[in-house]
Structures are given as structure tokens and as C-alpha cells.
Short mmCIF file of C-alpha atoms in Angstrom, two decimals:
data_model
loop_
_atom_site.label_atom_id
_atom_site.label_comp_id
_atom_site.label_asym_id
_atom_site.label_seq_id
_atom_site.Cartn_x
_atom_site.Cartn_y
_atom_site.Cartn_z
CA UNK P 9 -77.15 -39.10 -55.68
CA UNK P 10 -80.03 -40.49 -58.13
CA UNK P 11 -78.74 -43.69 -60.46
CA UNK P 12 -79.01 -41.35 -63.43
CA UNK P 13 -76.85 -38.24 -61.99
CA UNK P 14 -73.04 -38.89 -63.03
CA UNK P 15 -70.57 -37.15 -60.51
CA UNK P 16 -70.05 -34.35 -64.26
CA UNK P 17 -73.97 -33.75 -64.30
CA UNK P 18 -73.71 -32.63 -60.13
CA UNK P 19 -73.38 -28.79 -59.16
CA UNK P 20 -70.02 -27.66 -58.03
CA UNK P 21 -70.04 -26.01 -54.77
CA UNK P 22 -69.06 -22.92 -54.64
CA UNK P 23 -67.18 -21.46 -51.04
CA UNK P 24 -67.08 -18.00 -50.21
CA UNK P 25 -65.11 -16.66 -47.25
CA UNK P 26 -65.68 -13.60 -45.14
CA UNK P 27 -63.93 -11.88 -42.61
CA UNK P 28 -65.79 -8.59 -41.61
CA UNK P 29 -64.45 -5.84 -39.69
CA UNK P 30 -60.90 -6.73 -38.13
CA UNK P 31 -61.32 -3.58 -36.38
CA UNK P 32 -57.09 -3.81 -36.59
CA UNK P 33 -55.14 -0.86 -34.43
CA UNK P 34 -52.20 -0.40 -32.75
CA UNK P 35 -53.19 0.20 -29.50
CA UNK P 36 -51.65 -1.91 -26.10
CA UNK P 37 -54.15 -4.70 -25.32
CA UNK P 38 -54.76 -3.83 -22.16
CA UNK P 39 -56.73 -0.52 -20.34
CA UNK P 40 -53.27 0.73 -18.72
CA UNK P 41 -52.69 3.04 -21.57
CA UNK P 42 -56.31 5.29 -20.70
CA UNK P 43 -57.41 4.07 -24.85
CA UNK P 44 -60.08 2.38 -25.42
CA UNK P 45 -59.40 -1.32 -26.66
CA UNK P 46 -61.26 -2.18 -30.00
CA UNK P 47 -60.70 -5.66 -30.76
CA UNK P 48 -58.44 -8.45 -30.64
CA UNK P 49 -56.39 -7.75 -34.04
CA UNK P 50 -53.23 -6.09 -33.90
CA UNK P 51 -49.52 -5.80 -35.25
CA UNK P 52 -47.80 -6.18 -31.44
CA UNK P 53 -50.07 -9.14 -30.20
CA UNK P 54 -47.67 -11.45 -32.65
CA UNK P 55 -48.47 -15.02 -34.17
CA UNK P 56 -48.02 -16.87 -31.52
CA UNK P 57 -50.90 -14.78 -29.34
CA UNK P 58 -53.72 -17.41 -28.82
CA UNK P 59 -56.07 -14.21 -28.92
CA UNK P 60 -54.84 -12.99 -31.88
CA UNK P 61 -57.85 -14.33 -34.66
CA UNK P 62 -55.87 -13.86 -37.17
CA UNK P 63 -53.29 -16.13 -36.25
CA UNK P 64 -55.69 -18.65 -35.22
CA UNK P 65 -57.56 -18.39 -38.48
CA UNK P 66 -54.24 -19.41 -40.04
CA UNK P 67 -53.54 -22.47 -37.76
CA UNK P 68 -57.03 -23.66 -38.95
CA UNK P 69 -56.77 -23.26 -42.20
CA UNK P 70 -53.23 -25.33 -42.18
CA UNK P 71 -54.66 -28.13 -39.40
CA UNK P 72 -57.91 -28.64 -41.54
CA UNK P 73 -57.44 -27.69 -44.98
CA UNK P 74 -59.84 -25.34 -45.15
CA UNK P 75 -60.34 -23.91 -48.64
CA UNK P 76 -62.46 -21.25 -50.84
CA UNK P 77 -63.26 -19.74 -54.24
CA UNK P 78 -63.06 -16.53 -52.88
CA UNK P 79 -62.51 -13.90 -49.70
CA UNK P 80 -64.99 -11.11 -48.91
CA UNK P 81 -64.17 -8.28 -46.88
CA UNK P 82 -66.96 -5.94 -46.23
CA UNK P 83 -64.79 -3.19 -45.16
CA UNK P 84 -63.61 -1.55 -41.33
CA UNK P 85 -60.41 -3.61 -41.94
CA UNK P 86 -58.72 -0.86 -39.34
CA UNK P 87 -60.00 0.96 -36.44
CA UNK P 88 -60.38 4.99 -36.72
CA UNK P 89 -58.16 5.00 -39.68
CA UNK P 90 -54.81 3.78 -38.39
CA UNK P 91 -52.84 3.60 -41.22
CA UNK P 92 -50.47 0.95 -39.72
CA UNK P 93 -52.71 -1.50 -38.60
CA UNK P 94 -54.71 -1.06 -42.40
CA UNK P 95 -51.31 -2.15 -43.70
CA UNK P 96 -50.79 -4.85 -41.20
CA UNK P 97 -54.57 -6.54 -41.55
CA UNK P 98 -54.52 -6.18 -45.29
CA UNK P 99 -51.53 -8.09 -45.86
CA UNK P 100 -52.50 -10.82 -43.35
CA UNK P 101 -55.90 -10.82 -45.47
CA UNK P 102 -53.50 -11.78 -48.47
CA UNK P 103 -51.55 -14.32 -46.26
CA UNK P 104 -55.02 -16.11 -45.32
CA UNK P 105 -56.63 -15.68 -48.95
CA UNK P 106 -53.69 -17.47 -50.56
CA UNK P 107 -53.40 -20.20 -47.94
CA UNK P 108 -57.47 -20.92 -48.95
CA UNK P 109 -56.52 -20.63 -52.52
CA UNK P 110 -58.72 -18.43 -53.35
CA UNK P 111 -58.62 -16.95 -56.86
CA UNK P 112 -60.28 -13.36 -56.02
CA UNK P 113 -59.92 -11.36 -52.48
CA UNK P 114 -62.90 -8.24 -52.67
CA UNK P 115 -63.44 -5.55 -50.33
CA UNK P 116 -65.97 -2.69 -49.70
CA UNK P 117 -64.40 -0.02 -47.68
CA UNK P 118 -65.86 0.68 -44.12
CA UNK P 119 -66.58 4.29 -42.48
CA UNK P 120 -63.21 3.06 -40.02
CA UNK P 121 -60.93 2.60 -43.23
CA UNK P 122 -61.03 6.05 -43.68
CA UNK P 123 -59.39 9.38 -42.28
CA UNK P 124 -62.98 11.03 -42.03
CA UNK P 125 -62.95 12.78 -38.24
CA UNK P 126 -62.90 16.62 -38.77
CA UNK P 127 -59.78 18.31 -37.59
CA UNK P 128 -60.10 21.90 -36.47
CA UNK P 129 -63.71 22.24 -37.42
CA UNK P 130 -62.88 21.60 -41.29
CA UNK P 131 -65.17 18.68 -41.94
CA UNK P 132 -63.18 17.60 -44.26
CA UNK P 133 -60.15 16.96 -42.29
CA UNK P 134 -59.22 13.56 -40.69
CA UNK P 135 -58.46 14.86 -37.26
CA UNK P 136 -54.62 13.17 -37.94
CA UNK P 137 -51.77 15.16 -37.95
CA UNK P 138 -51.08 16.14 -41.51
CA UNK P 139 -54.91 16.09 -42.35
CA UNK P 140 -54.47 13.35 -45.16
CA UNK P 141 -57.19 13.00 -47.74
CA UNK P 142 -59.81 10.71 -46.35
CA UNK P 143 -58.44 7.88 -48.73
CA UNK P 144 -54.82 9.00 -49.08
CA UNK P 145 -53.42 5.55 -47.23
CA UNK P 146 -56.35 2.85 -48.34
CA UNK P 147 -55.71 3.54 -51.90
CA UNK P 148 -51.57 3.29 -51.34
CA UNK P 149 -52.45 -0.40 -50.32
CA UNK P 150 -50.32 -3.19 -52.25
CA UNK P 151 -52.28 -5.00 -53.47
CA UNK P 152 -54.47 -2.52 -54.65
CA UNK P 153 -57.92 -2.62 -52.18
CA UNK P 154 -60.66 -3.21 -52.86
CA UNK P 155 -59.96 -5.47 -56.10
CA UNK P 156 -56.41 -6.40 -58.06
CA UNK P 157 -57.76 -5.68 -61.10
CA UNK P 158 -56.32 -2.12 -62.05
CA UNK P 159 -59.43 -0.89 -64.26
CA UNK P 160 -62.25 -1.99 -61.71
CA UNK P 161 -60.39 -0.84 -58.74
CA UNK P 162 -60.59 2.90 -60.30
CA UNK P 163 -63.98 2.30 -60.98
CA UNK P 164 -64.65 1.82 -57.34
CA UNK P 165 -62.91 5.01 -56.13
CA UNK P 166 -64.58 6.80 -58.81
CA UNK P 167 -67.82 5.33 -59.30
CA UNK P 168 -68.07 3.55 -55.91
CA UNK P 169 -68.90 0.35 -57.89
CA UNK P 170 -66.68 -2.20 -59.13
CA UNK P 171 -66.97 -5.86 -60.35
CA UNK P 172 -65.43 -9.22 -59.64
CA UNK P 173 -66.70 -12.19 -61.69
CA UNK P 174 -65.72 -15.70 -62.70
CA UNK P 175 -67.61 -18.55 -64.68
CA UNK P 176 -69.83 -19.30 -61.47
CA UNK P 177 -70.07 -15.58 -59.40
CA UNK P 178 -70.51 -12.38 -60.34
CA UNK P 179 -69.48 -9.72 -57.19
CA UNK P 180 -70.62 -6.09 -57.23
CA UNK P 181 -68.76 -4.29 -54.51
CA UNK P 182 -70.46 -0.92 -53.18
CA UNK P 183 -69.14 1.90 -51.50
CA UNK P 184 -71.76 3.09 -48.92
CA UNK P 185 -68.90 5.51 -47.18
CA UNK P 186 -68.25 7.42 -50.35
CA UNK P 187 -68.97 10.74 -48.64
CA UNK P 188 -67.02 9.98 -45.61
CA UNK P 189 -64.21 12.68 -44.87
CA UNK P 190 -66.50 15.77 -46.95
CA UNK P 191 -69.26 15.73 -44.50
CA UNK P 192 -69.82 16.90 -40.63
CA UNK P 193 -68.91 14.22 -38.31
CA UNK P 194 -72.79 15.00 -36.68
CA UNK P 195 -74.77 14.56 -39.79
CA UNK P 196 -76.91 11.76 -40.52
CA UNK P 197 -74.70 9.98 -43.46
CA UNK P 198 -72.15 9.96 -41.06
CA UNK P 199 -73.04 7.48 -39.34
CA UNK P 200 -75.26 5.55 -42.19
CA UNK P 201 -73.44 5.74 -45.25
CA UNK P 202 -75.69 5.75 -48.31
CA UNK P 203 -76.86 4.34 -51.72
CA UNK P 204 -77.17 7.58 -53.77
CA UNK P 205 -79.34 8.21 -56.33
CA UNK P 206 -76.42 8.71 -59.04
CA UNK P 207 -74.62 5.38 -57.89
CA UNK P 208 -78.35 3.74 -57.85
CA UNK P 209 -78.32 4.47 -61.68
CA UNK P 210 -74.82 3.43 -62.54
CA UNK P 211 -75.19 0.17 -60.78
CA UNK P 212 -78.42 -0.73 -62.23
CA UNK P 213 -76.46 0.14 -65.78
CA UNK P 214 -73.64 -2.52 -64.41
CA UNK P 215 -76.13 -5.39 -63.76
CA UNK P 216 -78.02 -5.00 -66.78
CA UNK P 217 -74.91 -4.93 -68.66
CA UNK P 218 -72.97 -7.53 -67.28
CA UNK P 219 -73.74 -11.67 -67.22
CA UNK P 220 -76.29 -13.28 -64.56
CA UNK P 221 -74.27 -16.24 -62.61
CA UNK P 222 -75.76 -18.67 -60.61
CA UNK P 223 -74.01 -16.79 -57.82
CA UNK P 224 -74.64 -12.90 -57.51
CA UNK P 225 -73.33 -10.54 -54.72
CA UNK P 226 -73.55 -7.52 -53.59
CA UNK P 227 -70.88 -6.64 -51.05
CA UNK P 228 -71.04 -3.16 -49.24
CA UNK P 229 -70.09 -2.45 -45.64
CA UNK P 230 -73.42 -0.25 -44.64
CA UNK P 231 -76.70 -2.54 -43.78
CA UNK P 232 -79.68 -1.37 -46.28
CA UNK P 233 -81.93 -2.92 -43.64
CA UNK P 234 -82.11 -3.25 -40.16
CA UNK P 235 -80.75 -6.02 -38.31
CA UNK P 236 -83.47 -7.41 -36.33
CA UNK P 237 -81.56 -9.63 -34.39
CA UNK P 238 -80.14 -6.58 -32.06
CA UNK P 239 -80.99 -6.22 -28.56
CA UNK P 240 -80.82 -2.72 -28.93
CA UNK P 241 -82.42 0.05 -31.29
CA UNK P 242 -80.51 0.17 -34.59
CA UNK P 243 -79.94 3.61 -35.94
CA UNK P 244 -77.79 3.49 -38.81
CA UNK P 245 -78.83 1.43 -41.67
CA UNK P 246 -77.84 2.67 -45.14
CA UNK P 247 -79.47 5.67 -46.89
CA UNK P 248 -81.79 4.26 -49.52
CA UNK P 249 -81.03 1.23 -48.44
CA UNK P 250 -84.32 0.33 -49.49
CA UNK P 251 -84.01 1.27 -52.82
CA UNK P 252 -80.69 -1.26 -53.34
CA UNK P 253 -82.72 -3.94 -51.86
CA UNK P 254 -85.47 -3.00 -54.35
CA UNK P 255 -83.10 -2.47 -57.30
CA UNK P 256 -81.58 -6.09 -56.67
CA UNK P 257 -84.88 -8.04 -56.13
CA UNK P 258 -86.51 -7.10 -58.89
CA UNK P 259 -86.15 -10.69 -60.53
CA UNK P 260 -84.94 -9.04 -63.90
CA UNK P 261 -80.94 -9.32 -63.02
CA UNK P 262 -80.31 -13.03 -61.14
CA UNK P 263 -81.37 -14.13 -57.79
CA UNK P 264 -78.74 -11.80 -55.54
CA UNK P 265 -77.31 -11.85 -51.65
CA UNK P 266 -76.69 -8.79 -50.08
CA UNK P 267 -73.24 -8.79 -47.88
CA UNK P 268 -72.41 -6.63 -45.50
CA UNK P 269 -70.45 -5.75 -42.16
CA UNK P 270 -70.70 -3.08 -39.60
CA UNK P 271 -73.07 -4.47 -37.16
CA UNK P 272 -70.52 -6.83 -35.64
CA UNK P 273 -73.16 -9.44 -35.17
CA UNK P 274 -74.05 -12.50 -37.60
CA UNK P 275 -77.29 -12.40 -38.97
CA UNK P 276 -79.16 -13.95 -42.25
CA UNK P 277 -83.07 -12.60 -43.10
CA UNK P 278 -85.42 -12.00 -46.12
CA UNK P 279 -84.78 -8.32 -48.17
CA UNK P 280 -88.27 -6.57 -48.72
CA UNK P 281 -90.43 -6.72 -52.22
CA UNK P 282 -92.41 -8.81 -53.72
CA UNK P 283 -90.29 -10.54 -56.57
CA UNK P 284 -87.29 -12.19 -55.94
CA UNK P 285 -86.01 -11.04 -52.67
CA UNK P 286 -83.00 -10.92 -51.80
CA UNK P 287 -81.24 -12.45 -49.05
CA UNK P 288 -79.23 -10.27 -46.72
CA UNK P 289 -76.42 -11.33 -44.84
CA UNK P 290 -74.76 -9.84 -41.65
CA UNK P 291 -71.31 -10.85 -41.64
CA UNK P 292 -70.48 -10.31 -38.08
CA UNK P 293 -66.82 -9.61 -36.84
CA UNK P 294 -63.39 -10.96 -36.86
CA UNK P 295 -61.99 -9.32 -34.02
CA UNK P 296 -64.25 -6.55 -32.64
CA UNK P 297 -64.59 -7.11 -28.70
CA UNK P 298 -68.14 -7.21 -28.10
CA UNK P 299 -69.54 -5.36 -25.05
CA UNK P 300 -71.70 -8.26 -22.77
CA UNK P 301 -74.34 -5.65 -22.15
CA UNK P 302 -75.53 -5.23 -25.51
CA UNK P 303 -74.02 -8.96 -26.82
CA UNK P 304 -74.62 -11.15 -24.08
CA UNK P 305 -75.16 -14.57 -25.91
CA UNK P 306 -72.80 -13.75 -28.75
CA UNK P 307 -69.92 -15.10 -29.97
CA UNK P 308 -66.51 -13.10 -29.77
CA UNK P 309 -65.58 -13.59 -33.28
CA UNK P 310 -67.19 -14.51 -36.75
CA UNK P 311 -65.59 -15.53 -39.92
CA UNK P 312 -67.99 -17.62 -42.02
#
């Protein structure tokens, strides 16, 4: 520190947590029961399962004090919208959030959070007996997902933007699956989500309207670029992706990070444009058991 910084005049650092797609289900955790196995998170595995990364995640925090300002979740919290394990993950979310003392815990919601898999050809059916709405358990959540606050969390269902700020970070969270559940499990946005043109112009109302911080996020679960990093073709980056990377680096609204999940991998690059680019960042995954063949050097779990 130079002889004429006091410790008051030095920048407070500022931790954000993220735990990206849980993947959580229900399923046995082992190949007996003919399913396939998704990842390492779920209700029956118990606490004191050494493979269970939630329940390690809490032993660190406790053996090493681990602490943050606030907990991202870029959405896919359960696996093929099992309404049990959403329950189960979001709660231990909670558990870990408040053991980090964080003050805010935002989520985006992934294409997995949602009952979205047509159900007798109706392509707006889950494919779940009942046929629920494609949000009828996510928004049932207590706490309320994707934010606490009451007014912003019915923005996000309704505008598929919300906001989470304090004195040092202002969060945008985006909902790239907001046409999951009304469209044909084959089509494009299926398997991309998107950034439409109607949310493009809403957002771009929100950041002009709302205070710069030093710290500005964008948290969405769809990648608006490709991941480069992949040993294998990537297919399904966002829908005018390009033109949320372009809103955001446009140097008029704050220096911004793009956060995301879905690609299960960790990964940190350069946004296009020519202004003030944004970074993007890859969150990885908490729990999602990575097949060797396409992941052979990478790690089993991420939470940054």
C-alpha cells in the first residue's frame, strides 16, 4: 500500500459467489434403475455423502470461513423439471447463501427449471402427468426465485428482466428460456434460448434508467457467445446473443460482465465490439457429471 493510501482511501473487495447448474433430481445414483444419472446433487444422497457437493460446499464454508456479498445462480437448479429436487436444491442454495452471509441470492432460470417437454404432441405441455404450466412449481418456490424482492421478482416472470443492486453492484438477471414450454421441443429456441427484440428494448430502458456501479452484471443462463474452450462443436448459444453483448458494451451504461451457465464448463473470454467489451463468464457446474469423452481434462465440479 503507498505511504499516502490510508486503509479508508483503499477499494473494498467485493465477492460474488456462483453455483451454476446443480442439475438436482431424484433419481438412484447408480445405473441399476435403467435412468440416466445427471449429476451428483440429490435429496437421497444425504449430508453425510462425501459426493454430495452440496454438502461439501457447506463443510468448507464452516472449516474456512468462506464468505460473500452475494450468490449467483445462473439457472438449471433441477434436472428435466423435477419439482422435488427444485425444492430440495433451492433451499440448500438458501442454507449455503446465509452461511456466506450474503445479503442478496439471484437466479436466472435455466431451460431444466422448467416443465417445457411436449406431452401428447401439445407443445405446450410438460410431458408430466398433470401437464403443469411450464413455470407452475419454480414460481411456488419459498423464497420467491429468482429474487426476494416481491416487485422485481414479477418483473422477471413478466418482463424476463429484473434487478438486484446495492451501493457497490448493480445485477440485471435475464431470462433467455422465456419461451420454453410454448414452443416445439425440435425448434431452434429450444435448445438456444434467446434475447428478443422486445426484452432487448426493455432492458436497454432498465440500464439507462437505473445507477452505473463499479460492479455491473448481467446474469442469464443461455451463452450469447460461443464457448471456445469446447472440444466439441457448440450449437446452442443464445438468439441475439450478439446483440446483448453489443447492447452491454457500448461504453454508455458501466463497464459490465456477462454470467452465465449451461455449458457445464468454466470459461472467462473477451465479448465482441469495439467499445468497452464486455467480459463473459462461463460459470461451469456444481454437480453435473461430466462425460470423459467430451471433458477429459476437466474438473467434476465448479463453484467459483
Amino acid at each position: 500500500m503507498p505511504d499516502s493510501q490510508t486503509p479508508q482511501e483503499l477499494k473494498r473487495v467485493y465477492r460474488i459467489a456462483i453455483a451454476s447448474d446443480l442439475h438436482a433430481h431424484t433419481n438412484r445414483m447408480d445405473y441399476t434403475s435403467g435412468k440416466n444419472i445427471p449429476s451428483w446433487i440429490t435429496p437421497t444422497a444425504g449430508a453425510a455423502n462425501k459426493q454430495n457437493p452440496l454438502a461439501d460446499l457447506e463443510s468448507l464454508i464452516s472449516d474456512t470461513g468462506l464468505s460473500a456479498d452475494v450468490l449467483l445462480c445462473p439457472g438449471d437448479i433441477a434436472d428435466k423439471a423435477d419439482d422435488a429436487a427444485m425444492t430440495y436444491a433451492w433451499q440448500e442454495l438458501q442454507s449455503i447463501g446465509k452461511k456466506m452471509g450474503v445479503s442478496a441470492i439471484v437466479g436466472s432460470v435455466g431451460n431444466h427449471d422448467l416443465h417445457s417437454r411436449a406431452a401428447s404432441g401439445d407443445p405446450a405441455g410438460s410431458g408430466v402427468s398433470g401437464n403443469p404450466l411450464p413455470q407452475a412449481h419454480i414460481r411456488m418456490l419459498t423464497p420467491t426465485f429468482p429474487l426476494a424482492n416481491a416487485d422485481e421478482n414479477r418483473r422477471f416472470w413478466a418482463d424476463h428482466f429484473a434487478i438486484s443492486e446495492d451501493e457497490a453492484c448493480r445485477i440485471i438477471t435475464l431470462n433467455s428460456c422465456s419461451s420454453h414450454g410454448y414452443i416445439h421441443e425440435g425448434s431452434d429456441e429450444y435448445t438456444k434460448g434467446r434475447f428478443s427484440p422486445e426484452t432487448e428494448a426493455g432492458l436497454l430502458q432498465l440500464i439507462k434508467t437505473t445507477e452505473t456501479k463499479p460492479i455491473n452484471i448481467l446474469l442469464t443462463h443461455h451463452h450469447p457467445q460461443k464457448v471456445s474452450e469446447l472440444t466439441f462443436t457448440d450449437n446452442s448459444t443464445m438468439i441475439r446473443g450478439d446483440r446483448l453483448i453489443s447492447l452491454l458494451g457500448t461504453g454508455e451504461y458501466g463497464s459490465w460482465m456477462i454470467v452465465h451457465g449451461h455449458r457445464h464448463v468454466a470459461s472467462f473470454q473477451l465479448g465482441h465490439g469495439d467499445n468497452d467489451r464486455p467480459y463473459i463468464f462461463s460459470a461451469g457446474s456444481l454437480g453435473v457429471i461430466l462425460h470423459t469423452l467430451y471433458y477429459p481434462d476437466r474438473p467434476q465440479t465448479n463453484f467459483t
